PDB file of C-alpha atoms in Angstrom:
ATOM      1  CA  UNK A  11     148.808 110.416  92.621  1.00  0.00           C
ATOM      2  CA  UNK A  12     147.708 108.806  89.447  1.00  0.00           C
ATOM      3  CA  UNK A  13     146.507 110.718  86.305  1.00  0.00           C
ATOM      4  CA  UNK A  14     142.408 110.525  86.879  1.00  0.00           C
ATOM      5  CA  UNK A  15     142.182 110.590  82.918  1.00  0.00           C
ATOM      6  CA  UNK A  16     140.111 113.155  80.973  1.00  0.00           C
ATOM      7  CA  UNK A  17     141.422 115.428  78.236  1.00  0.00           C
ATOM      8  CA  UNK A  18     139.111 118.211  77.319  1.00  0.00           C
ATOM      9  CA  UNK A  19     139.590 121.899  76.720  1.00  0.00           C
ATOM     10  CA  UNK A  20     138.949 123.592  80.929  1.00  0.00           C
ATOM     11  CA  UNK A  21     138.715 126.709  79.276  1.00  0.00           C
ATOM     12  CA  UNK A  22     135.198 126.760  78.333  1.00  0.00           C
ATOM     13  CA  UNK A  23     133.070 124.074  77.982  1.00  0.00           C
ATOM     14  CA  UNK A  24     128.935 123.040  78.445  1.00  0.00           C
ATOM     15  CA  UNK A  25     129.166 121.342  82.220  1.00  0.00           C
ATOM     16  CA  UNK A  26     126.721 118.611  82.935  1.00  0.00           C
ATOM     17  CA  UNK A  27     123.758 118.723  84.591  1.00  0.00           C
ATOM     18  CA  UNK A  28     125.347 117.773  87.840  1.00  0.00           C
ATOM     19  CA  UNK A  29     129.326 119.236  87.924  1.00  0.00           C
ATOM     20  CA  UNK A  30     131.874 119.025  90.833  1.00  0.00           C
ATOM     21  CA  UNK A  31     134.630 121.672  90.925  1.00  0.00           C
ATOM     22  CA  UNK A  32     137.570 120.496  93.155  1.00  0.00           C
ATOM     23  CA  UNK A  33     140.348 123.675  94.221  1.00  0.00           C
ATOM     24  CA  UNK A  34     143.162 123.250  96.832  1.00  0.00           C
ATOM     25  CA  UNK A  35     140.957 125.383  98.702  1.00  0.00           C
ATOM     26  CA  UNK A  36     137.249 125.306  97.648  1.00  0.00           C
ATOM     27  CA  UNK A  37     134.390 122.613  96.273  1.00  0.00           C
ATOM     28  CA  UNK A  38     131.785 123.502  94.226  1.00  0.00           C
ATOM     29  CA  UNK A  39     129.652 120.831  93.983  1.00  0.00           C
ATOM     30  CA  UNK A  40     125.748 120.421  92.583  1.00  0.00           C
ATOM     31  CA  UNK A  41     124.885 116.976  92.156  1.00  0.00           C
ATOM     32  CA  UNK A  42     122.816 114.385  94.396  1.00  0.00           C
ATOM     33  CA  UNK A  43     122.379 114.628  97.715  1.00  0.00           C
ATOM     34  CA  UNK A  44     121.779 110.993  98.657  1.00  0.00           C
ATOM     35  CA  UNK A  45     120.447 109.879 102.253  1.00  0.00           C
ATOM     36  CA  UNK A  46     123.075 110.882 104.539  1.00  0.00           C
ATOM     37  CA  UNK A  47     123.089 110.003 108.243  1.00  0.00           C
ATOM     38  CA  UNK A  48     125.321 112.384 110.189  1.00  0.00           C
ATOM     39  CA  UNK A  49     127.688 113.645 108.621  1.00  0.00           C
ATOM     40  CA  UNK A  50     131.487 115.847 109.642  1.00  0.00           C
ATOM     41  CA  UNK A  51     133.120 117.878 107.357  1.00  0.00           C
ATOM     42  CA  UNK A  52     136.345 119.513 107.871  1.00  0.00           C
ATOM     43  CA  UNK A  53     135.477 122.314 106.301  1.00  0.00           C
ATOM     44  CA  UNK A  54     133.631 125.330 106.330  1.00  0.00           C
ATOM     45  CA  UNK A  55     130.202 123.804 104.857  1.00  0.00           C
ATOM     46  CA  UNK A  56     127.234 125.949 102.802  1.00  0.00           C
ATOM     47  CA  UNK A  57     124.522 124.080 101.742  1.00  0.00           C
ATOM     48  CA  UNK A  58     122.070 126.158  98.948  1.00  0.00           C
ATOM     49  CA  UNK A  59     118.520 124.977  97.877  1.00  0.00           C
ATOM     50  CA  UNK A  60     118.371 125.186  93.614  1.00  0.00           C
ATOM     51  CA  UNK A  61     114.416 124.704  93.911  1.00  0.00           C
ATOM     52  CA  UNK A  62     112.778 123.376  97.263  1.00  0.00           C
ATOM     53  CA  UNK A  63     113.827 124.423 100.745  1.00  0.00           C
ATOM     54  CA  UNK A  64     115.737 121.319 102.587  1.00  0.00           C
ATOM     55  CA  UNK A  65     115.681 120.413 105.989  1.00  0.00           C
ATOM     56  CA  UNK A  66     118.915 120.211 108.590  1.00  0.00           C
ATOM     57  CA  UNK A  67     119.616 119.403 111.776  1.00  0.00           C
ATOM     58  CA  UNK A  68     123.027 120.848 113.686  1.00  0.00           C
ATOM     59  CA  UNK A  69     124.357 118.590 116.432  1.00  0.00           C
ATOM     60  CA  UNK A  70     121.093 117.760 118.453  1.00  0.00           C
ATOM     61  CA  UNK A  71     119.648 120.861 117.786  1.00  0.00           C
ATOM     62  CA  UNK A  72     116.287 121.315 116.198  1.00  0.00           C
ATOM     63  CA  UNK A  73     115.431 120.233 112.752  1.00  0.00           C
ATOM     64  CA  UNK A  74     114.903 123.539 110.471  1.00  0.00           C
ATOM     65  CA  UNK A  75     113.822 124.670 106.991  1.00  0.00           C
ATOM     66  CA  UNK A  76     116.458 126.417 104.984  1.00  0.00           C
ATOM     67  CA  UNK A  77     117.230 127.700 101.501  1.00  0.00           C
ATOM     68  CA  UNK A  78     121.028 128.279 102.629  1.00  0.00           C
ATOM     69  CA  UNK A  79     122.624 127.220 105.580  1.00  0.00           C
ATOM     70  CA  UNK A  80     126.954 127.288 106.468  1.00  0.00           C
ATOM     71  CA  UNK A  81     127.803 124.481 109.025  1.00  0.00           C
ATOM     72  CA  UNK A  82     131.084 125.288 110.908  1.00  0.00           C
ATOM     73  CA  UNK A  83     134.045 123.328 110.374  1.00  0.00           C
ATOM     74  CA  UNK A  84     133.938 119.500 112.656  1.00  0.00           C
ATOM     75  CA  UNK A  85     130.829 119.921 113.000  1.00  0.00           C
ATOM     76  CA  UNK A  86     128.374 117.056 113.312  1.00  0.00           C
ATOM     77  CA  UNK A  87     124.725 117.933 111.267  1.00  0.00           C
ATOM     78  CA  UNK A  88     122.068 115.830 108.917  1.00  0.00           C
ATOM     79  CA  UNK A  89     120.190 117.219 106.218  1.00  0.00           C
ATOM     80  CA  UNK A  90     117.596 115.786 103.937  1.00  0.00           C
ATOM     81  CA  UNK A  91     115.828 117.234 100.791  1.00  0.00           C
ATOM     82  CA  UNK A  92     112.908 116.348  98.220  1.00  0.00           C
ATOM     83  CA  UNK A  93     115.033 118.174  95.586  1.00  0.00           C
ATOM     84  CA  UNK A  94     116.902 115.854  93.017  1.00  0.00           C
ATOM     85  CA  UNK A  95     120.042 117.974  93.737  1.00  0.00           C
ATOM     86  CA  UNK A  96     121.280 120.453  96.118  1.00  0.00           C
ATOM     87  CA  UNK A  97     124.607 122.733  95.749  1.00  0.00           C
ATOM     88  CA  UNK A  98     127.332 122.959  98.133  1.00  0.00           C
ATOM     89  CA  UNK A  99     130.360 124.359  98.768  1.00  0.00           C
ATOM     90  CA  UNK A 100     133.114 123.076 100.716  1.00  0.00           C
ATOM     91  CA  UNK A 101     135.559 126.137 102.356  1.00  0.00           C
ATOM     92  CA  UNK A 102     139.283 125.105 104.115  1.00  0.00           C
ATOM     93  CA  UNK A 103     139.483 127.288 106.651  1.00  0.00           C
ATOM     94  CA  UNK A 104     143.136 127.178 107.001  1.00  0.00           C
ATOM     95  CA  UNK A 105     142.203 129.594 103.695  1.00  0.00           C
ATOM     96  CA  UNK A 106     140.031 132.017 105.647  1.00  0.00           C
ATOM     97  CA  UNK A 107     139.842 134.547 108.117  1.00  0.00           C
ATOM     98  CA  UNK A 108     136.661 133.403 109.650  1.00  0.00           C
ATOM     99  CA  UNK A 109     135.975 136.421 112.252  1.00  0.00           C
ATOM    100  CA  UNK A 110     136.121 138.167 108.925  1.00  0.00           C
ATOM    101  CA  UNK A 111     133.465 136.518 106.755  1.00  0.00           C
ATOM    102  CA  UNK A 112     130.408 138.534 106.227  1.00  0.00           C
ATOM    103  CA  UNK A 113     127.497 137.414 108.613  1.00  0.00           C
ATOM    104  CA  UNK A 114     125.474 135.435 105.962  1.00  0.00           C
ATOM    105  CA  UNK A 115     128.523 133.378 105.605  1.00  0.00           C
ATOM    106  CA  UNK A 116     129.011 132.870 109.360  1.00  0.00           C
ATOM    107  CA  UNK A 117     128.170 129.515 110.808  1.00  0.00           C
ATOM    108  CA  UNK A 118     124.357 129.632 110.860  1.00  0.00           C
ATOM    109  CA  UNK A 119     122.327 130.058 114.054  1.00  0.00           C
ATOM    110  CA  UNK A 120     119.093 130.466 112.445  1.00  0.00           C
ATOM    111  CA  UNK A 121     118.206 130.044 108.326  1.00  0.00           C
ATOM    112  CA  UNK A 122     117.576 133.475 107.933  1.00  0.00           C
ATOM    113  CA  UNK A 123     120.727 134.492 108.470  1.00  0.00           C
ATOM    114  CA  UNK A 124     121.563 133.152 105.083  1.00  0.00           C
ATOM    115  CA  UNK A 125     119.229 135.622 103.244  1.00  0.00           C
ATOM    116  CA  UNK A 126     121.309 138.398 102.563  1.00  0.00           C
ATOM    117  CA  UNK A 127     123.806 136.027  99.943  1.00  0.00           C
ATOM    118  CA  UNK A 128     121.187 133.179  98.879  1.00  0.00           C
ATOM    119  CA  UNK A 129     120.451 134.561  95.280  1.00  0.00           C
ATOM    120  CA  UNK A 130     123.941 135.556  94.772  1.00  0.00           C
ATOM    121  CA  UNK A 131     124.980 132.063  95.594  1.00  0.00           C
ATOM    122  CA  UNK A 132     122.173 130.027  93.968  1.00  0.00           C
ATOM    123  CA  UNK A 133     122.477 132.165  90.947  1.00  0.00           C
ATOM    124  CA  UNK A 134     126.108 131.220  90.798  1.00  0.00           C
ATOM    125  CA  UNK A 135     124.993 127.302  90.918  1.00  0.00           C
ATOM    126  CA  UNK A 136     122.744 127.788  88.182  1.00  0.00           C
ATOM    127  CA  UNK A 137     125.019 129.631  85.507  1.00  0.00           C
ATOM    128  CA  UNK A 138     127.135 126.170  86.395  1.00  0.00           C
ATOM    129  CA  UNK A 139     124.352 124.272  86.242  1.00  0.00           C
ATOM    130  CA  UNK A 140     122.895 125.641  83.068  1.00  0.00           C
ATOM    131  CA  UNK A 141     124.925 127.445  80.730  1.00  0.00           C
ATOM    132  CA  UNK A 142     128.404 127.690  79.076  1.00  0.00           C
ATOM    133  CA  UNK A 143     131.433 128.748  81.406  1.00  0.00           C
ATOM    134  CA  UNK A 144     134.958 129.671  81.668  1.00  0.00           C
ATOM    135  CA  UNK A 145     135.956 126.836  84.124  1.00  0.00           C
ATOM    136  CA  UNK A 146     139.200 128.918  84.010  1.00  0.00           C
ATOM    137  CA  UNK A 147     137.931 131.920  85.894  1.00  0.00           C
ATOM    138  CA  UNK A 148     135.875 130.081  88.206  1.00  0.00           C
ATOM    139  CA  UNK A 149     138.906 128.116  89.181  1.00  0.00           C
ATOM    140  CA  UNK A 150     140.967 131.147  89.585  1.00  0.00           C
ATOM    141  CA  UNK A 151     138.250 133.533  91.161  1.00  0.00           C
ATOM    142  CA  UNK A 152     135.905 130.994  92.985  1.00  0.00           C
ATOM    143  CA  UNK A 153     135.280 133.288  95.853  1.00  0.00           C
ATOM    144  CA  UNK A 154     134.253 136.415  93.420  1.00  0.00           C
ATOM    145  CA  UNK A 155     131.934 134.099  91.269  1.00  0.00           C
ATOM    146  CA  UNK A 156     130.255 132.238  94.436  1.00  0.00           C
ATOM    147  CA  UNK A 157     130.187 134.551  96.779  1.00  0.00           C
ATOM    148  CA  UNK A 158     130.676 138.139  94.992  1.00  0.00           C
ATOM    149  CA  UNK A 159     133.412 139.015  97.260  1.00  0.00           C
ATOM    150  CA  UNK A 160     137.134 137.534  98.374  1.00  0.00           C
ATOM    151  CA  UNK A 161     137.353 136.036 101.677  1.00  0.00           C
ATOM    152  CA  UNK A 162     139.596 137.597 103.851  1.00  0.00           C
ATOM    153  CA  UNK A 163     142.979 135.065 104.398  1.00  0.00           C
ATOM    154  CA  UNK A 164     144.041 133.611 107.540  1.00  0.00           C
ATOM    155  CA  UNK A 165     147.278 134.123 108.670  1.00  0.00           C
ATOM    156  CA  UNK A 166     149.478 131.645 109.423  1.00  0.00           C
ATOM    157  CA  UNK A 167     152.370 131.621 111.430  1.00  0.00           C
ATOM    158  CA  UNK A 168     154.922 130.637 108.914  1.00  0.00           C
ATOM    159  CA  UNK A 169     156.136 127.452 109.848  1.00  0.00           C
ATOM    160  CA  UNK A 170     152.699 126.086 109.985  1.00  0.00           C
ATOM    161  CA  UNK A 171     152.148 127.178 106.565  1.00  0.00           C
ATOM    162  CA  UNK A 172     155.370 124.905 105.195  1.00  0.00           C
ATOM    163  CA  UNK A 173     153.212 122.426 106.769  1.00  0.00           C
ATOM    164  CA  UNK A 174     149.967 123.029 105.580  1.00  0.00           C
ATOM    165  CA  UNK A 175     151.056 123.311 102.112  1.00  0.00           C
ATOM    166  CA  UNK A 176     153.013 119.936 102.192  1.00  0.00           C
ATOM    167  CA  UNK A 177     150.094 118.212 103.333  1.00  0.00           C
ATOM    168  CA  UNK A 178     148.067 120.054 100.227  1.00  0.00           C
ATOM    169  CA  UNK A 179     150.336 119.291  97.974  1.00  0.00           C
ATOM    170  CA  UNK A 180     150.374 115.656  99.088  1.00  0.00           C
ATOM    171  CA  UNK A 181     147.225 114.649 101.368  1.00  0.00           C
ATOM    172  CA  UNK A 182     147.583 111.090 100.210  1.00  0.00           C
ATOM    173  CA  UNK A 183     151.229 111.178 102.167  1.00  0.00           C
ATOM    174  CA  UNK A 184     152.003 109.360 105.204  1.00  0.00           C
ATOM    175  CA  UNK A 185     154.411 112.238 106.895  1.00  0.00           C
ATOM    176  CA  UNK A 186     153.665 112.494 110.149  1.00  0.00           C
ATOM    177  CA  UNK A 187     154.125 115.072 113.065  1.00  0.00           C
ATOM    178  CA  UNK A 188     156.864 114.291 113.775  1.00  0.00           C
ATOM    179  CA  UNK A 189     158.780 114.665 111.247  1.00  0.00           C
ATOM    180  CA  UNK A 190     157.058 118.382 110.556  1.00  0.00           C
ATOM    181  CA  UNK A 191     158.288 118.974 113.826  1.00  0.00           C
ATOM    182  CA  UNK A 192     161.809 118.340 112.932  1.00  0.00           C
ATOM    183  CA  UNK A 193     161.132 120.239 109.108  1.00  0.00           C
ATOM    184  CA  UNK A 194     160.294 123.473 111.161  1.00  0.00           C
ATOM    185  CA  UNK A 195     162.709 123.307 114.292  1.00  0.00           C
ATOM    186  CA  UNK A 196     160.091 123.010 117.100  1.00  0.00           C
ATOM    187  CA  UNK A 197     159.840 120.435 119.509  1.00  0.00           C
ATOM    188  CA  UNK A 198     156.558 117.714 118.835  1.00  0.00           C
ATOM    189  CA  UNK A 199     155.152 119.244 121.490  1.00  0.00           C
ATOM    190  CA  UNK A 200     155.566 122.525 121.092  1.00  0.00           C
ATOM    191  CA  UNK A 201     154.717 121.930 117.170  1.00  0.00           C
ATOM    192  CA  UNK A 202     151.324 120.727 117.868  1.00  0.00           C
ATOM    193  CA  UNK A 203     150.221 122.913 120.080  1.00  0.00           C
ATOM    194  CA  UNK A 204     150.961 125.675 117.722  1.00  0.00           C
ATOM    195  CA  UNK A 205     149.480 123.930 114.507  1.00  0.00           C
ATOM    196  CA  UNK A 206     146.088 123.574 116.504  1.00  0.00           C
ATOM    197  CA  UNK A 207     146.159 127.312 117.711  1.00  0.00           C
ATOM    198  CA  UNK A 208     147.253 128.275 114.222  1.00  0.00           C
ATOM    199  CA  UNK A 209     145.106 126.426 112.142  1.00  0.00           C
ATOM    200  CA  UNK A 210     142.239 126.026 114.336  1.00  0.00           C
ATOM    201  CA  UNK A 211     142.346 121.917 114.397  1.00  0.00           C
ATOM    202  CA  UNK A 212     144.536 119.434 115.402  1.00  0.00           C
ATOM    203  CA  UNK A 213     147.098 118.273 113.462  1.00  0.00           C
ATOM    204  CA  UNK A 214     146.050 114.792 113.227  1.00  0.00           C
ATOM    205  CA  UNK A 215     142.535 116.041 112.335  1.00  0.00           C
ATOM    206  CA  UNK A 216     144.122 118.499 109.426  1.00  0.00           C
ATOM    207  CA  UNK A 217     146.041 115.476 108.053  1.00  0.00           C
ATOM    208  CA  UNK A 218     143.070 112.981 107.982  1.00  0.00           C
ATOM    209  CA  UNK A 219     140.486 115.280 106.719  1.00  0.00           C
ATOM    210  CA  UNK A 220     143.130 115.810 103.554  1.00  0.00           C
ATOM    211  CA  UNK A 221     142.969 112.421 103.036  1.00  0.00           C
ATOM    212  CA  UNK A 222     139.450 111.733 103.012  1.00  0.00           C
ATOM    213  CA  UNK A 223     138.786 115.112 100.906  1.00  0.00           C
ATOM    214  CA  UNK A 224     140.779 113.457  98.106  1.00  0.00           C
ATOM    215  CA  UNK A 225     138.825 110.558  97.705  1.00  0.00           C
ATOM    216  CA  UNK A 226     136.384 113.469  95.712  1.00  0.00           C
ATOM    217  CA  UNK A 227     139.033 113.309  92.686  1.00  0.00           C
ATOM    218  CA  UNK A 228     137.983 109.289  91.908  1.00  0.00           C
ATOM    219  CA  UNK A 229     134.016 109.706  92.740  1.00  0.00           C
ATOM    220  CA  UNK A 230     132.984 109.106  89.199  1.00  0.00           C
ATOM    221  CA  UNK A 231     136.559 106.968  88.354  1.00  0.00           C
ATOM    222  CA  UNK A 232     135.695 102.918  87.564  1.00  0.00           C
ATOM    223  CA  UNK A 233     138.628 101.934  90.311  1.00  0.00           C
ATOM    224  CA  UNK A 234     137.527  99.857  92.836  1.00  0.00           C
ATOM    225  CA  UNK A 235     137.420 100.726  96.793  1.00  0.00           C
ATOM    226  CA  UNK A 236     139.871  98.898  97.257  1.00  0.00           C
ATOM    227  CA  UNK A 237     142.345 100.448  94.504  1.00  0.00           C
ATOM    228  CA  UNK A 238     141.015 103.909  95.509  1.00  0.00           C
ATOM    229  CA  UNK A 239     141.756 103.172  99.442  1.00  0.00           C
ATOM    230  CA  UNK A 240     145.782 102.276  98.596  1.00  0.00           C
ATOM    231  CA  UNK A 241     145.760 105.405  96.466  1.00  0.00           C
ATOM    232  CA  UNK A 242     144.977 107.676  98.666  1.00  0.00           C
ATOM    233  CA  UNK A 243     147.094 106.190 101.335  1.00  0.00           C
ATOM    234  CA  UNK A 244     144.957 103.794 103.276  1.00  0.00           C
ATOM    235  CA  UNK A 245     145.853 100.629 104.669  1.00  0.00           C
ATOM    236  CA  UNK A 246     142.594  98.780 103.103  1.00  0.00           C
ATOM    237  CA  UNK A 247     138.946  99.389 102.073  1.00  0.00           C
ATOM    238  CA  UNK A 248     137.709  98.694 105.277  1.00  0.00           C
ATOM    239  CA  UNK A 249     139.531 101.586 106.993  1.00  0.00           C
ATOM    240  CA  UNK A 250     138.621 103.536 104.068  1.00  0.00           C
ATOM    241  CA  UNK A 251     134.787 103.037 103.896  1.00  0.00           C
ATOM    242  CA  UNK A 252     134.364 103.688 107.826  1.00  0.00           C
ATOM    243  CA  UNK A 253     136.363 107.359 107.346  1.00  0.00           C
ATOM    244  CA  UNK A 254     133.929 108.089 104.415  1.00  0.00           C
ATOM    245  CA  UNK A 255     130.662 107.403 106.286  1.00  0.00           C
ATOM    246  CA  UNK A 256     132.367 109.437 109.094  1.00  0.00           C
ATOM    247  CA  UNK A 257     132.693 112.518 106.761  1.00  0.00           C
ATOM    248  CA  UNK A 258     129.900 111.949 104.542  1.00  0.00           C
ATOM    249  CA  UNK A 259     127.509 110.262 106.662  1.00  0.00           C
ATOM    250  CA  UNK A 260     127.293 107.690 103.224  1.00  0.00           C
ATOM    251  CA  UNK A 261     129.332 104.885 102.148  1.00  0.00           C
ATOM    252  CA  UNK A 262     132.181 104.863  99.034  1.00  0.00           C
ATOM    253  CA  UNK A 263     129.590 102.585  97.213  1.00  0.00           C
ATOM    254  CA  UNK A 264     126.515 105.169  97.850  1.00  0.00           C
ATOM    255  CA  UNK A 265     128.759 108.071  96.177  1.00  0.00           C
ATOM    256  CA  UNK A 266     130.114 106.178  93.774  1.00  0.00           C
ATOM    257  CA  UNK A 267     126.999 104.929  92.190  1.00  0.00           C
ATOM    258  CA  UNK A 268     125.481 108.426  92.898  1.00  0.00           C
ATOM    259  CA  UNK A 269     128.469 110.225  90.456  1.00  0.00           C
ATOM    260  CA  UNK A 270     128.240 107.882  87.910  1.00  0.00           C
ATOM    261  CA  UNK A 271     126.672 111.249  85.514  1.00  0.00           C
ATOM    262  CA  UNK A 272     129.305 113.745  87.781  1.00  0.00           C
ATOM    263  CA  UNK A 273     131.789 115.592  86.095  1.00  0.00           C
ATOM    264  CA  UNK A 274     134.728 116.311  88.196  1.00  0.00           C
ATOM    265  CA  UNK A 275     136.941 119.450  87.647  1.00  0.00           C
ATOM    266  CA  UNK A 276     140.266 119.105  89.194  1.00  0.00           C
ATOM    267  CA  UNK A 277     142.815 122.260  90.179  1.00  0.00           C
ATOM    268  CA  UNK A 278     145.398 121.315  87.440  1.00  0.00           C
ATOM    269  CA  UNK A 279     143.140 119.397  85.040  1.00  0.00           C
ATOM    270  CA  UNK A 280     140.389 119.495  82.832  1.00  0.00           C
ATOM    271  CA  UNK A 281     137.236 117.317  83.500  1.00  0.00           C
ATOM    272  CA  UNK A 282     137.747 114.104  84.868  1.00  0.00           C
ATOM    273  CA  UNK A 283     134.312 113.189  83.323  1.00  0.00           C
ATOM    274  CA  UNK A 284     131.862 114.850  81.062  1.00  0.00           C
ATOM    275  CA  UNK A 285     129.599 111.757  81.046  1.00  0.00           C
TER     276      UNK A 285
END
């Protein structure tokens, strides 16, 4: 992976108005929203109002009024809002126990299920948003300064954890199944059967969803599409571009022009951008 550039102090310093804060495990993210169409994250998804309520729609369920909603991982949903920016927080669930998160953090069924965490987690976005922090802490207790509380882990068989953390450690990396078959003595079969009932997706769906998710280190980078889609390990923009709508329900150029102001805040680096 290249060096995204960007040399200042991550200890503490005065974020911008809009900030994204990238983890192995978490996003933090408050910035523009855009106009996306559907949209399929691979993660555990919690949108939070800073201002006006927004409006989403789950699968082709009913469109509904919210201050805080969670979408569940794979899940297909639109949302729209007349707020200039929204936060959200992106969740891997190969990091959580999610019989074990606390009901406002379930997938939502209704908006008011929300309620019970919504100042906790707005106030979070705001401090962010507003005020000097140690980027430091956040990074190393994102759960506690979100969400007041650690997440319970999920545990993984460990085999599929040699796996999962190779593909974290390298999502732009073209290993395939087979070969973490053969890295953890099981048959291909037998290996993917157990990554999907370990992990709770399919291993092809693990691996591409890694991929995509790193595009968010170059969002506010002056690389091209095409330069960005051969770092991350596609073949060529086009391949690249259709993924991204797929996930963010917007193209590369949309985000791109929309993070021009966004400063990114890597797991091993200090900001990307501050400008």
């Amino acid at each position: 992976m290249k060096s995204k550039g960007g040399t200042g102090s991550a200890q503490s310093i005065q974020v911008s108005n809009m900030l994204m804060l990238i983890t192995r495990g978490r996003v933090g993210y408050i910035g523009l929203l855009g106009r996306p169409q559907t949209r399929e994250f691979g993660s555990l998804v919690v949108y939070i109002s800073l201002s006006s309520p927004f409006q989403i729609q789950v699968g082709n369920g009913e469109w509904e009024r919210a201050e805080m909603f969670v979408v569940a991982p794979d899940t297909p949903h639109r949302i729209t809002t007349s707020d200039r920016v929204i936060g959200v927080l992106l969740i891997e669930p190969e990091t959580i126990d999610l019989g074990k998160l606390p009901q406002w953090l379930q997938p939502s069924t209704h908006a008011s299920q929300c309620l019970p965490g919504l100042e906790r987690v707005r106030e979070a976005f705001r401090l962010l948003r507003n005020k000097e922090v140690d980027i430091a802490r956040v990074k190393e207790d994102f759960d506690r300064f979100f969400l007041g509380q650690e997440l319970a882990p999920r545990k993984l068989d460990a085999r599929m954890m040699t796996i999962v953390e190779r593909i974290n450690q390298d999502p732009c990396g073209l290993i395939g199944a087979e070969e973490c078959a053969k890295m953890v003595g099981l048959s291909f079969s037998r290996f993917l059967h157990l990554f999907k009932e370990d992990v709770g997706t399919t291993f092809r769906s693990f691996r591409a969803w890694k991929r995509a998710r790193s595009f968010l280190w170059y969002v506010n980078t002056a690389s091209s599409l095409t330069d960005i889609a051969l770092d991350i390990g596609y073949p060529d923009s086009s391949h690249f571009s259709h993924t991204v709508r797929r996930y963010w329900g917007l193209t590369p150029k949309d985000i791109l022009a929309g993070s021009r102001r966004l400063a990114v805040i890597n797991h091993s680096n200090a900001p990307v951008s501050l400008t």
